[in-house]
Amino acid sequence: MFYISTRGGGARVTSAQTITRGISEDGGLFVPPEIPRISADDIKMLSTLDYKSRAKFILPLYLTDFSGDEINKCVDSAYSCESFGSEKTAPVVRLEEGVSILELWKGPTCAFKDMALQLLPHLLAVSAKKAADGKKIVILVATSGDTGKAALEGFRDVPDTKIAVFFPNDGVSPMQRLQMTTQEGGNVFVQAIKGNFDDAQNGVKSIFADKEANERLAQRGMMFSSANSINWGRLVPQIVYYISAYCDLVADKSIKNGDKINIVVPTGNFGNILAAYYAREMGLPVNKLICASNKNNVLTDFISTGRYDRRRDFFVTSSPSMDILISSNLERLLFLLCGYDGAQVRSWMKSLSDTGAYDVGEHLKEKIGTIFDAGCCDDEGTKALIKKVFESRGYLCDTHTAVAVDVYYKYRERTGDKTPAVIASTASPFKFCSSVLDALDARAKEKLDEFQMLDALEKLTGVPCPPQLKELKNKTVRFGGVCELGDMKQTVIKSVVG
Ligand SMILES: *Cc1c(COP(=O)(O)O)cnc(C)c1O
């Protein structure tokens, strides 16, 4: 299988090459030239297996240049019991009759990004052997919080890789800062910078393109790579858990094999919901994919009008990982839906960067509407939903998951569609403890620090806090200090390249 670019140019490359390169040379994103299929018999068989075995069946359909043995080793290293707490890896829990929650946050950083970032480093190390002369990989990440920590945990002590993460000194929560600055591992480096997230991002981009830095790396048999969410190596692990959730529902007889489900996803960059679309196109019986946004509802508008327009106010919300106005992975969906017409996608993306908007036209809008539905929920709605679901069902949602549950209830009311639903839950409620506590009891968090809030939420709800968040309190800060923007490159050369 040779991957192609969504913009119609660039070389056709193996999956190992897509993973080491990240993005195509024409600026497009890599996609497989066709979508592999799974049958009802495959699903029946997978229903009897554990998560790792399901991954070992699905991943080779896309990573056709990996040997079975290579994939098995990657999967075993990524989804160990030590990292995910149990064999379940991505458990499905019942919220009410016909509504299930797919918990994607059992990994080391308590957010769904672990599902991909625990596997990607292993895929990347194998890919570099195949596609980059065995060079060592140096990952550079600019982060506004969650991705940096998940990448650090994923890459920590993975042989032949190093990772450097930059975060804005004033732009992350106290908990997120501690998660990163106490990071353990012999191949990790973390640095706060004077500037905001965009400054960090621009700094990293200029190091990627810097001649001196690249030469220094090459002399030491290393190369830069990226772990951001447009890398195919982050998308493909996410397809697995939607198929796995369906298999779990079949296995516990909540549905019959062949019954359709709806899938609801709290969406930012459109990566997680795109993986659900791939699962549907592979043959998973899915009726509607429901795209849930917070007050930054550019996708809700796009799905209902066919017009994508980023020229609008940006809101900081209580579900910060969905505060996004450019959903990069939407480009892949457009390419698939317009019949792999790279020239067409190129012109929409040009319009987006020139004018801030594009319009896909009536025909494509209707096609999108047969597959997707969409809705949004603001901070007030998020708070109310967390309280309502906890009080009526005893289930504690984080703020991102709450957006999805709220959008689902509104969808079901509007359409009367009672198809069994799976709602993706993307973070532990303790990861966004302050907002969750506030939703349950407006006065509960008064005068408490971050760690006292974890205890207070535990006490108030009886839900146990993931130990890795509590343990942060006793960890040593390994990466202190703040660096000037202009010093980022020298910092990388000195501290990472050596
Ligand atoms: C990243 C993230 C999202 C958004 O996922 P996309 O793939 O960007 O759509 C939602 N919830 C949480 C907790 C996240 O960290």
GROMACS .gro file of C-alpha atoms in nm, residues 63 101 132 149 161 163 178 259 278 323 346 363 378 380 405 420 448 464:
model
   18
   63LEU     CA    1   0.078  -0.068   0.800
  101ILE     CA    2  -1.924   0.568   2.726
  132ALA     CA    3   1.544   0.655   0.731
  149LYS     CA    4   0.284   1.530   2.850
  161THR     CA    5   1.453   0.828   2.019
  163ILE     CA    6   1.218   1.412   2.277
  178LEU     CA    7   0.412   1.978   3.704
  259ASP     CA    8  -2.669  -0.369   1.443
  278TYR     CA    9  -1.238   0.537   0.889
  323ASP     CA   10  -1.034   2.540   2.168
  346ARG     CA   11  -0.570   2.229  -0.268
  363HIS     CA   12  -2.358   1.848  -0.316
  378ASP     CA   13  -2.100   2.629   2.597
  380GLU     CA   14  -2.273   2.686   3.123
  405VAL     CA   15  -2.293   1.392   2.619
  420PRO     CA   16  -2.751   0.265   2.046
  448LEU     CA   17  -0.794   2.488   4.764
  464PRO     CA   18  -1.108   0.736   4.282
   0.00000   0.00000   0.00000
